[in-house]
Short mmCIF file of C-alpha atoms in Angstrom, two decimals:
data_model
loop_
_atom_site.label_atom_id
_atom_site.label_comp_id
_atom_site.label_asym_id
_atom_site.label_seq_id
_atom_site.Cartn_x
_atom_site.Cartn_y
_atom_site.Cartn_z
CA MET A 1 108.16 75.03 94.30
CA SER A 2 104.46 75.78 94.64
CA HIS A 3 102.65 79.11 94.81
CA GLY A 4 99.12 80.36 94.81
CA SER A 5 97.03 78.40 97.23
CA SER A 6 98.93 80.09 100.02
CA PRO A 7 99.25 83.42 100.50
CA VAL A 8 112.48 96.19 73.55
CA VAL A 9 111.59 98.13 71.45
CA ASP A 10 112.79 101.28 69.70
CA PRO A 11 111.57 104.04 72.06
CA THR A 12 110.53 106.25 69.16
CA ARG A 13 107.83 103.67 68.33
CA LEU A 14 106.32 103.71 71.80
CA SER A 15 103.40 105.82 72.86
CA ARG A 16 103.79 107.58 76.20
CA ARG A 17 100.93 105.48 77.57
CA SER A 18 102.27 102.06 76.53
CA ALA A 19 105.73 102.78 77.90
CA LEU A 20 104.50 103.91 81.31
CA LEU A 21 102.28 100.89 81.48
CA ALA A 22 104.67 98.54 79.79
CA GLY A 23 105.20 95.68 82.00
CA LEU A 24 105.64 97.36 82.28
CA GLY A 25 104.44 98.84 84.51
CA LEU A 26 104.79 99.73 86.28
CA THR A 27 101.52 102.68 81.67
CA ALA A 28 106.60 105.83 76.31
CA ALA A 29 108.91 107.66 77.38
CA PRO A 30 108.68 106.00 80.60
CA VAL A 31 105.10 104.68 81.86
CA LEU A 32 107.47 102.57 83.11
CA LEU A 33 106.81 105.70 80.67
CA GLY A 34 103.09 106.63 80.46
CA GLY A 35 99.37 106.10 81.03
CA CYS A 36 98.04 103.21 83.07
CA GLY A 37 99.16 101.83 86.35
CA GLY A 38 98.97 102.34 90.04
CA GLY A 39 100.75 102.48 93.32
CA SER A 40 102.39 99.79 95.36
CA GLU A 41 100.15 100.29 98.36
CA GLY A 42 96.39 100.49 98.53
CA GLY A 43 94.40 103.65 98.10
CA SER A 44 93.09 104.71 101.47
CA GLY A 45 91.21 107.47 103.23
CA GLY A 46 88.40 109.62 101.93
CA GLY A 47 84.94 108.58 100.86
CA ALA A 48 82.32 107.08 103.10
CA THR A 49 83.40 104.88 105.97
CA GLY A 50 82.37 101.25 106.22
CA PRO A 51 81.39 98.83 103.46
CA ALA A 52 79.40 99.92 100.44
CA ALA A 53 75.68 99.29 100.21
CA SER A 54 74.42 96.95 97.52
CA GLY A 55 73.25 98.59 94.32
CA GLY A 56 73.73 101.98 92.76
CA VAL A 57 75.59 103.54 89.86
CA LEU A 58 79.18 104.80 90.00
CA ARG A 59 80.01 107.59 87.54
CA ALA A 60 83.70 107.46 86.70
CA ALA A 61 85.75 109.99 84.76
CA ARG A 62 88.93 108.69 83.17
CA PRO A 63 91.69 110.10 80.94
CA LEU A 64 91.26 109.97 77.16
CA PRO A 65 94.18 107.89 75.81
CA SER A 66 93.01 107.53 72.21
CA THR A 67 89.89 107.49 70.09
CA SER A 68 91.31 104.22 68.74
CA GLU A 69 91.32 102.51 72.13
CA SER A 70 90.23 98.90 72.43
CA LEU A 71 88.83 96.51 75.04
CA ASP A 72 91.44 93.95 73.97
CA PRO A 73 93.69 93.74 77.05
CA ALA A 74 96.70 92.78 74.95
CA SER A 75 96.50 95.94 72.86
CA SER A 76 98.86 98.88 73.32
CA LEU A 77 95.71 101.03 73.11
CA CYS A 78 93.72 99.09 75.69
CA ALA A 79 91.01 100.96 77.61
CA TYR A 80 92.81 100.37 80.91
CA GLU A 81 90.07 101.41 83.33
CA TYR A 82 87.64 98.84 81.89
CA LEU A 83 90.00 95.85 82.14
CA GLY A 84 89.72 94.98 85.83
CA ALA A 85 85.94 95.27 85.61
CA LEU A 86 85.57 92.96 82.59
CA TYR A 87 88.35 90.41 82.96
CA ASN A 88 90.53 88.34 85.29
CA ARG A 89 94.16 87.25 85.00
CA LEU A 90 95.70 83.92 85.90
CA VAL A 91 97.41 85.56 88.89
CA LYS A 92 97.14 88.93 90.57
CA GLN A 93 99.14 90.94 93.07
CA ALA A 94 98.36 90.94 96.78
CA PRO A 95 98.70 94.16 98.81
CA ASP A 96 102.04 92.96 100.20
CA GLY A 97 103.49 92.57 96.71
CA THR A 98 103.29 88.77 96.58
CA LEU A 99 101.29 86.83 94.01
CA ALA A 100 97.74 85.72 94.70
CA PRO A 101 95.38 83.38 92.85
CA ASP A 102 92.93 84.68 90.27
CA LEU A 103 91.85 82.29 87.51
CA ALA A 104 94.71 80.01 88.56
CA THR A 105 94.44 78.53 92.04
CA GLU A 106 98.06 77.41 92.27
CA TRP A 107 101.23 77.21 90.19
CA THR A 108 104.31 75.02 90.46
CA GLY A 109 107.76 75.47 88.95
CA SER A 110 110.24 72.76 88.03
CA ALA A 111 113.61 72.54 89.76
CA ASP A 112 115.35 74.17 86.78
CA ALA A 113 112.76 77.01 86.59
CA LYS A 114 112.00 76.13 82.97
CA GLN A 115 108.53 74.62 83.34
CA TRP A 116 105.51 76.12 85.08
CA THR A 117 102.25 74.26 85.67
CA PHE A 118 99.10 76.22 86.51
CA THR A 119 96.01 74.64 88.05
CA LEU A 120 92.94 76.58 86.91
CA ARG A 121 89.61 77.24 88.58
CA ASP A 122 86.76 74.95 87.67
CA GLY A 123 83.22 76.28 87.31
CA VAL A 124 84.12 79.76 86.06
CA THR A 125 81.98 81.15 83.24
CA PHE A 126 82.39 84.00 80.78
CA HIS A 127 79.74 86.69 80.48
CA ASP A 128 78.14 84.81 77.54
CA GLY A 129 77.75 81.66 79.63
CA LYS A 130 80.64 79.67 78.14
CA ALA A 131 82.87 77.79 80.58
CA PHE A 132 86.41 79.01 81.20
CA THR A 133 89.03 76.32 80.45
CA SER A 134 92.75 75.99 79.85
CA ALA A 135 92.07 76.57 76.14
CA ASP A 136 91.16 80.17 76.94
CA ALA A 137 94.33 80.67 79.01
CA ALA A 138 96.48 79.21 76.23
CA TYR A 139 94.74 81.31 73.58
CA THR A 140 95.32 84.47 75.62
CA LEU A 141 99.06 83.86 75.79
CA ASN A 142 99.26 83.00 72.09
CA HIS A 143 97.29 86.15 71.29
CA ILE A 144 99.78 88.27 73.26
CA LEU A 145 102.73 86.58 71.51
CA ASP A 146 101.19 86.92 68.03
CA PRO A 147 103.10 89.66 66.14
CA ALA A 148 99.81 90.78 64.58
CA THR A 149 98.55 91.80 68.03
CA ASP A 150 101.55 94.08 68.58
CA SER A 151 101.14 93.75 72.34
CA PRO A 152 103.61 95.59 74.61
CA GLN A 153 103.80 92.46 76.76
CA ALA A 154 104.97 90.29 73.86
CA ALA A 155 108.53 91.59 74.19
CA VAL A 156 108.49 90.51 77.84
CA LEU A 157 107.03 87.04 77.42
CA SER A 158 108.73 86.11 74.14
CA ASP A 159 112.14 86.03 75.81
CA PHE A 160 110.94 82.85 77.53
CA LEU A 161 107.84 81.52 75.80
CA ASP A 162 106.57 80.68 72.33
CA ALA A 163 103.50 78.87 71.04
CA ALA A 164 105.24 75.48 71.08
CA GLY A 165 105.81 75.83 74.82
CA ILE A 166 102.11 76.26 75.66
CA THR A 167 100.18 73.04 76.29
CA THR A 168 96.87 72.09 77.95
CA PRO A 169 96.88 68.49 79.27
CA ASP A 170 93.28 68.92 80.45
CA ALA A 171 90.63 71.59 80.93
CA THR A 172 92.02 72.82 84.25
CA THR A 173 95.77 72.53 83.61
CA LEU A 174 98.08 74.89 81.71
CA VAL A 175 101.74 73.95 81.22
CA LEU A 176 104.33 76.47 80.06
CA ASP A 177 107.74 75.20 78.92
CA LEU A 178 110.20 78.10 78.86
CA SER A 179 113.19 78.51 76.57
CA GLN A 180 115.30 79.72 79.50
CA PRO A 181 114.93 79.66 83.28
CA ASN A 182 112.76 82.19 85.06
CA ALA A 183 111.88 81.56 88.69
CA GLU A 184 109.74 84.73 88.64
CA PHE A 185 107.83 83.94 85.43
CA PRO A 186 104.35 83.86 87.05
CA SER A 187 104.87 87.45 88.18
CA LEU A 188 105.01 88.53 84.52
CA LEU A 189 101.39 87.46 84.16
CA VAL A 190 100.25 90.14 86.65
CA ASN A 191 100.61 92.73 83.90
CA TYR A 192 97.39 94.37 82.69
CA ASN A 193 97.99 93.06 79.15
CA CYS A 194 97.57 89.53 80.52
CA TYR A 195 93.85 89.61 81.34
CA VAL A 196 92.35 86.38 80.00
CA ILE A 197 90.10 86.48 76.96
CA GLN A 198 87.93 83.82 75.39
CA ASP A 199 89.31 81.28 72.93
CA ASN A 200 89.13 82.52 69.32
CA SER A 201 87.88 85.98 70.32
CA ALA A 202 90.66 88.18 68.92
CA ALA A 203 88.42 89.57 66.18
CA THR A 204 85.66 90.65 68.57
CA VAL A 205 87.08 91.18 72.04
CA GLY A 206 88.14 94.75 71.27
CA SER A 207 84.52 95.84 70.98
CA LYS A 208 82.59 93.10 72.84
CA GLY A 209 84.73 92.83 75.97
CA VAL A 210 83.55 89.34 76.92
CA GLY A 211 85.47 88.20 80.00
CA THR A 212 85.02 86.54 83.39
CA GLY A 213 85.18 89.73 85.48
CA PRO A 214 82.68 91.18 87.97
CA PHE A 215 81.05 93.39 85.32
CA LYS A 216 79.88 92.73 81.78
CA LEU A 217 79.82 95.22 78.93
CA GLU A 218 76.65 97.08 78.05
CA SER A 219 78.15 99.73 75.76
CA PHE A 220 81.53 101.13 74.75
CA VAL A 221 82.55 104.04 72.52
CA PRO A 222 86.33 104.36 72.04
CA GLY A 223 87.42 107.65 73.56
CA GLY A 224 83.87 108.30 74.72
CA LYS A 225 81.27 106.93 77.08
CA GLY A 226 80.77 103.35 78.20
CA VAL A 227 78.70 101.31 80.64
CA VAL A 228 79.35 98.03 82.45
CA THR A 229 76.74 96.19 84.51
CA ALA A 230 77.08 93.75 87.39
CA TYR A 231 77.79 90.10 86.51
CA ALA A 232 75.97 88.12 89.18
CA ASP A 233 77.78 84.85 88.37
CA HIS A 234 81.29 86.20 88.93
CA PHE A 235 83.32 83.50 90.67
CA GLY A 236 84.68 86.01 93.19
CA GLY A 237 81.20 87.17 94.17
CA ALA A 238 78.82 89.68 92.64
CA PRO A 239 79.96 93.33 92.82
CA LYS A 240 78.32 95.84 95.14
CA LEU A 241 77.39 98.21 92.32
CA ASP A 242 74.67 97.67 89.74
CA ARG A 243 76.64 99.51 87.06
CA ILE A 244 79.55 101.81 86.29
CA GLU A 245 79.23 104.63 83.78
CA PHE A 246 82.56 105.70 82.29
CA SER A 247 83.23 109.09 80.71
CA ALA A 248 86.51 109.86 78.93
CA ILE A 249 87.66 113.42 79.70
CA ALA A 250 91.02 114.43 78.26
CA ASP A 251 91.80 117.45 80.41
CA THR A 252 92.79 116.87 84.04
CA GLN A 253 91.18 120.07 85.29
CA ALA A 254 87.98 119.22 83.43
CA ARG A 255 87.86 115.87 85.23
CA VAL A 256 88.35 117.64 88.56
CA ASN A 257 85.65 120.20 87.72
CA ALA A 258 83.25 117.37 86.86
CA LEU A 259 83.96 115.83 90.26
CA LEU A 260 83.50 119.11 92.13
CA GLY A 261 80.31 119.80 90.21
CA GLY A 262 78.79 116.44 91.14
CA GLN A 263 78.78 115.13 87.56
CA VAL A 264 81.07 112.19 88.38
CA ASP A 265 81.86 110.24 91.55
CA ILE A 266 85.55 109.48 90.98
CA ALA A 267 88.39 110.80 88.81
CA MET A 268 90.24 107.62 87.87
CA GLN A 269 93.96 107.60 86.99
CA THR A 270 94.13 111.29 87.85
CA ASN A 271 96.84 112.50 90.19
CA LEU A 272 95.86 115.69 91.98
CA ASP A 273 98.57 118.24 92.66
CA VAL A 274 98.89 119.66 96.17
CA ALA A 275 96.74 122.74 95.54
CA THR A 276 94.00 120.83 93.72
CA ALA A 277 93.94 118.12 96.38
CA LYS A 278 93.32 120.78 99.03
CA THR A 279 90.44 122.19 97.00
CA VAL A 280 88.85 118.77 96.52
CA ALA A 281 89.27 117.85 100.19
CA ALA A 282 87.72 121.14 101.31
CA ASN A 283 84.61 120.67 99.17
CA PRO A 284 81.60 119.42 101.22
CA THR A 285 80.71 116.74 98.64
CA THR A 286 84.17 115.49 97.63
CA THR A 287 87.31 114.20 99.29
CA THR A 288 90.63 112.54 98.46
CA ALA A 289 92.22 109.11 98.83
CA VAL A 290 95.90 108.32 98.66
CA VAL A 291 97.50 105.53 96.63
CA LYS A 292 100.87 105.16 98.29
CA ALA A 293 104.10 105.25 96.26
CA ALA A 294 102.21 105.21 92.95
CA THR A 295 104.74 107.06 90.79
CA TRP A 296 108.50 106.68 90.71
CA TYR A 297 110.29 109.90 89.73
CA VAL A 298 113.75 109.67 88.22
CA MET A 299 116.57 111.73 86.72
CA PRO A 300 118.40 109.55 84.19
CA MET A 301 122.05 110.33 83.44
CA LEU A 302 122.82 109.05 79.96
CA PHE A 303 125.55 106.45 80.44
CA THR A 304 126.70 106.78 76.83
CA ALA A 305 127.19 110.56 76.96
CA ALA A 306 129.67 112.86 78.69
CA PRO A 307 130.08 113.45 81.57
CA PHE A 308 128.21 110.38 82.80
CA GLN A 309 130.49 107.70 81.41
CA ASP A 310 132.59 108.45 84.50
CA VAL A 311 131.27 106.63 87.58
CA ASN A 312 132.74 109.37 89.78
CA VAL A 313 130.42 111.92 88.15
CA ARG A 314 127.40 109.65 88.56
CA LYS A 315 128.21 109.08 92.22
CA ALA A 316 128.77 112.80 92.79
CA PHE A 317 125.40 113.73 91.26
CA LYS A 318 123.77 111.32 93.73
CA LEU A 319 125.77 112.39 96.78
CA ALA A 320 125.12 116.06 96.11
CA TYR A 321 121.35 116.12 96.71
CA ASP A 322 118.96 115.54 99.59
CA PRO A 323 116.03 113.27 98.54
CA THR A 324 113.84 114.38 101.45
CA GLU A 325 114.24 118.00 100.37
CA LEU A 326 113.35 117.12 96.78
CA MET A 327 110.25 115.22 97.85
CA ALA A 328 109.13 118.12 100.05
CA LEU A 329 109.56 120.70 97.29
CA ALA A 330 108.31 118.67 94.33
CA VAL A 331 105.31 116.83 95.84
CA GLY A 332 104.73 118.51 99.18
CA GLY A 333 106.29 115.60 101.05
CA GLN A 334 103.62 113.18 99.86
CA GLY A 335 105.65 110.09 99.07
CA THR A 336 108.40 107.72 100.14
CA VAL A 337 112.11 108.50 99.88
CA ALA A 338 113.80 106.07 97.46
CA HIS A 339 117.52 106.74 98.15
CA ASP A 340 118.28 105.95 94.47
CA ASN A 341 116.82 102.45 94.73
CA PRO A 342 114.13 101.83 92.07
CA VAL A 343 112.51 99.02 94.07
CA PRO A 344 109.88 100.40 96.47
CA PRO A 345 110.01 99.44 100.16
CA THR A 346 106.71 97.59 99.83
CA ASP A 347 108.31 95.00 97.52
CA PRO A 348 109.27 91.76 99.31
CA ASN A 349 112.68 91.91 97.59
CA TRP A 350 113.49 95.48 98.64
CA LEU A 351 117.00 96.18 99.96
CA ASP A 352 117.24 98.53 102.94
CA TYR A 353 120.35 100.38 101.81
CA SER A 354 121.12 104.04 101.24
CA VAL A 355 124.04 106.40 100.80
CA GLU A 356 123.51 109.67 102.65
CA LYS A 357 124.00 113.11 101.13
CA ASP A 358 127.64 114.23 101.27
CA PRO A 359 128.33 117.51 99.41
CA GLU A 360 132.02 117.50 100.28
CA GLN A 361 132.56 114.01 98.89
CA ALA A 362 130.58 115.02 95.82
CA LYS A 363 132.93 117.98 95.32
CA SER A 364 135.93 115.66 95.63
CA LEU A 365 134.57 113.18 93.10
CA LEU A 366 133.73 115.93 90.61
CA ALA A 367 137.26 117.32 90.95
CA LYS A 368 138.70 113.82 90.46
CA ALA A 369 136.68 113.47 87.26
CA GLY A 370 137.73 116.92 86.03
CA PHE A 371 134.12 118.07 85.87
CA SER A 372 133.49 121.78 86.37
CA GLY A 373 129.98 122.17 84.93
CA PRO A 374 127.48 123.58 84.62
CA GLN A 375 125.29 120.68 83.49
CA ALA A 376 122.11 121.18 81.45
CA MET A 377 119.08 119.38 82.86
CA PHE A 378 116.01 118.93 80.67
CA THR A 379 112.49 118.86 82.02
CA SER A 380 108.92 119.48 80.86
CA THR A 381 105.35 120.18 81.91
CA VAL A 382 104.28 116.82 80.43
CA ASP A 383 103.89 115.79 84.07
CA PRO A 384 103.25 118.41 86.79
CA VAL A 385 106.04 117.12 89.03
CA LEU A 386 108.92 117.11 86.53
CA SER A 387 109.68 120.85 86.52
CA PRO A 388 109.46 121.27 90.32
CA LEU A 389 111.70 118.22 90.62
CA ALA A 390 114.35 119.75 88.35
CA GLN A 391 114.24 123.05 90.21
CA ALA A 392 114.46 121.31 93.57
CA TYR A 393 117.50 119.32 92.44
CA GLN A 394 119.12 122.48 91.08
CA GLY A 395 118.83 124.11 94.50
CA SER A 396 119.77 121.05 96.54
CA VAL A 397 123.14 120.47 94.83
CA LYS A 398 124.46 124.02 95.16
CA ALA A 399 126.22 123.12 98.40
CA ALA A 400 128.34 120.66 96.44
CA GLY A 401 129.34 123.37 93.97
CA LEU A 402 127.34 121.65 91.25
CA GLY A 403 125.76 124.05 88.77
CA ILE A 404 122.57 122.91 87.03
CA GLU A 405 120.96 124.79 84.14
CA VAL A 406 117.30 123.77 83.93
CA GLN A 407 115.92 123.75 80.38
CA THR A 408 112.21 123.25 79.83
CA ALA A 409 111.32 121.37 76.64
CA ALA A 410 107.95 121.26 74.90
CA ALA A 411 105.53 118.80 76.49
CA ASP A 412 104.22 117.40 73.20
CA SER A 413 107.69 116.36 72.00
CA TYR A 414 109.49 115.65 75.27
CA TYR A 415 109.35 111.89 74.95
CA THR A 416 110.40 111.94 71.31
CA ASP A 417 113.04 114.68 71.22
CA VAL A 418 114.53 114.65 74.73
CA TRP A 419 113.98 111.32 76.44
CA MET A 420 116.91 108.93 75.99
CA LYS A 421 118.65 111.58 73.85
CA GLN A 422 119.73 114.37 76.18
CA PRO A 423 122.42 113.52 78.78
CA PHE A 424 120.43 114.61 81.85
CA MET A 425 116.66 114.81 82.20
CA THR A 426 113.65 114.20 84.41
CA SER A 427 111.26 111.33 83.89
CA TYR A 428 108.79 109.09 85.70
CA TRP A 429 107.31 105.60 85.81
CA TYR A 430 104.31 104.03 87.45
CA THR A 431 105.08 101.48 90.13
CA GLY A 432 103.54 98.04 90.60
CA ARG A 433 105.89 95.97 88.44
CA PRO A 434 107.49 92.78 89.78
CA VAL A 435 111.13 93.19 90.75
CA ASP A 436 112.43 90.92 87.97
CA GLN A 437 110.59 92.84 85.30
CA LEU A 438 111.54 96.21 86.76
CA LEU A 439 115.26 95.51 86.97
CA ASN A 440 115.48 93.69 83.65
CA GLN A 441 113.44 96.12 81.57
CA ILE A 442 114.86 99.39 82.86
CA PHE A 443 118.41 98.58 83.95
CA ARG A 444 119.69 95.52 82.05
CA SER A 445 122.25 96.27 79.35
CA GLY A 446 120.53 96.93 76.03
CA ALA A 447 116.98 96.63 77.41
CA SER A 448 114.35 98.51 75.44
CA TYR A 449 113.25 100.71 78.35
CA ASN A 450 116.75 101.29 79.74
CA GLU A 451 116.37 105.07 79.62
CA SER A 452 119.83 105.79 81.07
CA MET A 453 121.50 103.21 78.77
CA TRP A 454 123.51 101.98 81.76
CA SER A 455 125.45 98.79 81.09
CA ASN A 456 126.99 96.59 83.78
CA ALA A 457 127.97 92.95 83.18
CA GLN A 458 127.99 92.12 86.91
CA PHE A 459 124.44 93.46 87.26
CA ASP A 460 123.25 91.45 84.25
CA GLY A 461 124.85 88.32 85.71
CA LEU A 462 123.02 88.78 89.01
CA LEU A 463 119.70 89.00 87.19
CA ASP A 464 120.47 85.85 85.19
CA ALA A 465 121.39 84.01 88.39
CA ALA A 466 118.20 85.19 90.11
CA ARG A 467 116.04 83.91 87.28
CA ALA A 468 117.60 80.47 87.56
CA GLU A 469 117.36 80.30 91.38
CA MET A 470 114.21 78.58 92.70
CA ASP A 471 115.07 79.13 96.36
CA ASP A 472 113.16 82.26 97.43
CA THR A 473 115.72 83.42 99.98
CA LYS A 474 118.69 82.99 97.69
CA ARG A 475 116.86 84.66 94.82
CA ARG A 476 115.95 87.61 97.04
CA THR A 477 119.62 88.04 97.97
CA LEU A 478 120.59 88.14 94.29
CA TYR A 479 117.97 90.81 93.55
CA GLN A 480 119.19 92.81 96.55
CA ASP A 481 122.81 92.58 95.37
CA ALA A 482 121.59 93.93 92.03
CA GLN A 483 119.82 96.82 93.77
CA LYS A 484 123.02 97.77 95.60
CA LEU A 485 124.84 98.01 92.25
CA VAL A 486 122.13 100.30 90.91
CA VAL A 487 122.46 102.58 93.95
CA ASP A 488 126.27 102.64 93.97
CA GLU A 489 127.13 102.63 90.27
CA GLY A 490 123.93 103.05 88.29
CA SER A 491 123.11 105.93 86.01
CA THR A 492 119.69 106.86 87.41
CA ILE A 493 118.93 109.22 90.28
CA SER A 494 115.77 108.02 92.07
CA PRO A 495 114.85 110.51 94.80
CA PHE A 496 111.35 109.34 95.76
CA PHE A 497 108.15 107.45 95.04
CA ALA A 498 105.27 109.92 94.98
CA ASP A 499 101.82 109.13 96.30
CA ARG A 500 98.91 109.51 93.91
CA VAL A 501 96.05 111.54 95.33
CA THR A 502 92.70 110.55 93.84
CA GLY A 503 89.56 112.66 94.03
CA LEU A 504 86.22 111.04 94.78
CA SER A 505 82.77 111.74 96.08
CA ARG A 506 82.15 111.44 99.80
CA LYS A 507 79.44 108.93 98.86
CA VAL A 508 81.98 106.42 97.51
CA ALA A 509 82.73 103.52 99.86
CA GLY A 510 85.01 100.49 99.59
CA TYR A 511 87.61 102.16 97.36
CA SER A 512 90.88 100.20 97.19
CA GLU A 513 93.66 100.49 94.62
CA TYR A 514 97.31 99.40 94.43
CA GLY A 515 99.70 98.23 91.72
CA PHE A 516 97.59 97.16 88.75
CA GLU A 517 94.79 96.22 91.12
CA PHE A 518 91.50 98.12 91.47
CA ASP A 519 88.83 96.49 93.62
CA TYR A 520 85.76 96.56 91.39
CA VAL A 521 83.91 94.01 93.52
CA ASN A 522 83.76 95.98 96.77
CA ILE A 523 83.65 99.59 95.60
CA GLY A 524 80.22 101.15 95.82
CA LEU A 525 78.17 103.90 97.38
CA SER A 526 77.26 104.47 100.99
CA ALA A 527 73.77 103.64 102.18
#
């Protein structure tokens, strides 16, 4: 099977950012709990029309994750917004959710899905002039797997790969021998932790940022300012911009004010709420762009706690609400209804299946389970959508006789004191993760990011079968059967995928963003 040339961890140890991004991640509590990531469709609209002119400086404001952040892509404290500018991965994600070549031009799996061979680009150079070879690709994977790196992606890859399974027959060939089958293994390398670094660079990459990407590092202050300049010898073509100046601004409103005041040209990784988006769009010098289905909002029902051990209660809590109503009230209708399926419709493996709202059946199931309520539901202002989501659900389920008591917990301790501890809560994840990683990390029995703690042997068996199946059509069917189980019996309510609204200057042209992909080559300024 050939591709390319044609188109867990204890949650108390996770930062909010690494969990959201964990690949995820889909960016602690979830990112598929917190900080980096993107949508499953490209950012569109806003900015100048037409292609960007050559030259110019883009001033970018970004969130402040940590003053200990690093340019090492494998790090849990990676400076996410720099990564796509400085580095490339072996494979990347295409807009339709399939895999596309990056530093690898093609990849072939064995019939038993236990060996993957990657053919690498020839003639690629790092920013310091050294040639990229298979030794760099192998070193990158070993660096991720090294316990000393403490990479979030190590837990994902180590289930299948160790150092003994990584070989380099020649300078343009990388062979990975897996410990167990995984027909979707190349998709795990899309994760932002998997950007390729130079052989033997672990000690310096965190500050030097030497990669093969379209920009090279001029300066970097963790948690502060940084500058990258165009790398003319980038194998994918030189970028439009001469340079990008990054500023780390912790407060969301401060980033927006900097944009409105003309101090920056784009507020990266900043989701504007409905009111703020209207303000930005109405300003004569700024506008907005939409990254479709960027954030997946959820309401986990803890499978190990009453009343959610009973499948009748879980089904009733799903049948009782209207997802379209929740999306309208929580995010102003800006999103895509999920119908309790965690896989977005843009994914090639998505199952078109839903169970419509039925308050009367919900009442019947609650009576059968002996549940009378009310049920406490925890939420927080840690994300601006979580509290409106809880309130919208509270109102939507009244017709089913379901009483919900919304309790707002402190934002600074929500993902340590509430998440995965209280029986019913609100949460969110960033989208963009491959279906195998999504389903295995968040829904498989005992998985580290399984925030509902749901356990289903049939579901686990479907995922195992999918990983061993090299036929694309058959594997897709297995993933879709798994999705149906999540919808019908799972312990997570998934009402919608929310769009992310990004603010940018009307001078910005060529903006495109989806999944973990940000087009640094073509973004620029209008003539």
